[in-house]
Amino acid sequence: MQGETQKIKEITDFCSNKKILLTPSALSILKERNDWKEIIEELSNETILSAELIKKKIQKTKINLIEPEIIIKEKTREIKAKEIEPNYRIMDEYDVTNKSFSKGQIKDFHECFTDKFNFLSSLLKKKHSIEAKPISKLKKAEKNDDLDLIGMISEKWVTKKGDTALKLEDFEDECIALLSRNDITQEEKKFLMLDDVIAVKGKKINDEMILVKKIYYPDVSVRKLKTIKEEIMIASISDIHVGSKLFLEKEFQKFIDWLNLKTMEEKEKQQAEKIKYLFILGDNVEGIGIYPTQFDELSIKDTFEQYAKLEEFLLQIPEYIEVFMIPGQHDAVRWADPRPAIPEKMMPNASKQKNIHLLGSPSWVEIEGLKVLLYHGNSMHDLFAKVSGLTASNPNEACKQLLKRRDLMVGFGLSQVYVLEKKDYMLIREEPDFFLTGDIHRIAIDEYNGTTIINNATWQERTDYQVKLGHYPTPGIAVTVDLSTRNVTKKIF
Ligand SMILES: [Fe+2]
């Protein structure tokens, strides 16, 4: 009690010294507080301190105290992807970068096609319940005997009777495979392309001919979508085309800002903070001299400056995100597939970053135990040209065909150029969990036997060339996949 009396005296003396009058109700509030002195100090401009004034002051102080707490929370936000150590393996064995030794001689051609046939034929034998024999065994079989053969298609034609026939070759022999009208559908026939390696089940017609009742592709097995425990995500984009007048810089900067959590809505931040891996699928800059009228369509007319601008964006990506970038036709590497990585000298600053990885096209990366196949997508154009029904509006269907063949090179000698190396880098040697492409500028998402297919879009507006073709790109979209659920989301900027 004596303590309370003493405190009241101190308060009244303090106010009196400051020539402030105190109402009894104000005094009864202040005597209960340890910060009475600070409150009076703050209100020292007043001549009379009422209970109401003091209450208002206390309320305001409370708010002020709460606000810094929120700011502190915001500053120390735990970014999910940042807390997790990166877990990836660049599968260098499938990337041609620094390993292109081809001289374009017949020897190179022979070695590459031998590698292709050996790999795909062994896959066919392993995956399907067939007892494939060399084509030369056809001559030794009896007429009407059942037979399984493996061969590469070297010719395809329609006979006078309207049947489809194939010439199949292996290392030693060749035969004619006549496709049964009753057993092989038109749909199956139209997808057969030269250089495909297939297995056929059929009956011997004569020493040179087999009637085919079933066709097998090497294919990818039917698998369940693999998930991981961690709630982290991948993001995938393509065809940025920095340096083009049609480059959507504002939208692309929004994407970079989004990766940096510079978005206002908490829901969006909760998504963006999970991004741990970013894949960029080629045509990163517009390039110079890619087509005749291109020069007038450039906002940056120097390749190095185009890459310098691209670097500005790459260097803004948070360092906890691992970035994997491959080249496309517009990048500063050879036009032919397989393409080596963009040389480090084009992006001296970005390539020094620990989290930025420049890879070839095609290339493979294993992240969190999931295998990702990256390919810009050039060979799809030959599929569009050769297979009726396959168009640039549905690039995902072309991707399924590539997976089915386990080969990204379809039909050597068509519009896409290939450098044939001793090792065939275009083969799909493993079963990918993700198959990511770009090139078509049109978003398409699909799933095939446990592989998620993502045809990424672009950051370039519709070009005159696309107008002429009647092609509609879908610019400004990033695709994300939550690895814990395999849910795929399109994020529009
Ligand atoms: Fe492109």
PDB file of N, CA and C and ligand atoms in Angstrom, residues 239 241 283 330 376 439 441 460, ligand 1:
ATOM      1  N   ASP A 239      12.134 -20.617 -74.844  1.00  0.00           N
ATOM      2  CA  ASP A 239      12.028 -19.642 -75.925  1.00  0.00           C
ATOM      3  C   ASP A 239      11.824 -18.200 -75.426  1.00  0.00           C
ATOM      4  N   HIS A 241      13.877 -15.613 -76.172  1.00  0.00           N
ATOM      5  CA  HIS A 241      14.134 -14.743 -77.334  1.00  0.00           C
ATOM      6  C   HIS A 241      14.526 -13.312 -76.948  1.00  0.00           C
ATOM      7  N   ASP A 283      16.387 -21.452 -77.224  1.00  0.00           N
ATOM      8  CA  ASP A 283      16.047 -20.179 -77.862  1.00  0.00           C
ATOM      9  C   ASP A 283      16.020 -19.101 -76.781  1.00  0.00           C
ATOM     10  N   HIS A 330      18.150 -20.665 -82.079  1.00  0.00           N
ATOM     11  CA  HIS A 330      18.524 -19.247 -82.065  1.00  0.00           C
ATOM     12  C   HIS A 330      19.769 -18.973 -81.212  1.00  0.00           C
ATOM     13  N   HIS A 376      15.342 -29.336 -76.943  1.00  0.00           N
ATOM     14  CA  HIS A 376      14.670 -28.135 -77.452  1.00  0.00           C
ATOM     15  C   HIS A 376      13.448 -28.503 -78.286  1.00  0.00           C
ATOM     16  N   ASP A 439      10.509 -24.828 -78.343  1.00  0.00           N
ATOM     17  CA  ASP A 439      10.577 -24.692 -79.799  1.00  0.00           C
ATOM     18  C   ASP A 439       9.266 -24.323 -80.485  1.00  0.00           C
ATOM     19  N   HIS A 441       6.623 -22.891 -79.223  1.00  0.00           N
ATOM     20  CA  HIS A 441       6.035 -21.658 -78.663  1.00  0.00           C
ATOM     21  C   HIS A 441       4.594 -21.871 -78.202  1.00  0.00           C
ATOM     22  N   GLN A 460       7.876 -14.537 -76.356  1.00  0.00           N
ATOM     23  CA  GLN A 460       7.918 -13.707 -77.558  1.00  0.00           C
ATOM     24  C   GLN A 460       6.495 -13.634 -78.119  1.00  0.00           C
TER      25      GLN A 460
HETATM   26 FE    FE B   1      11.788 -20.194 -80.373  1.00  0.00          FE
END
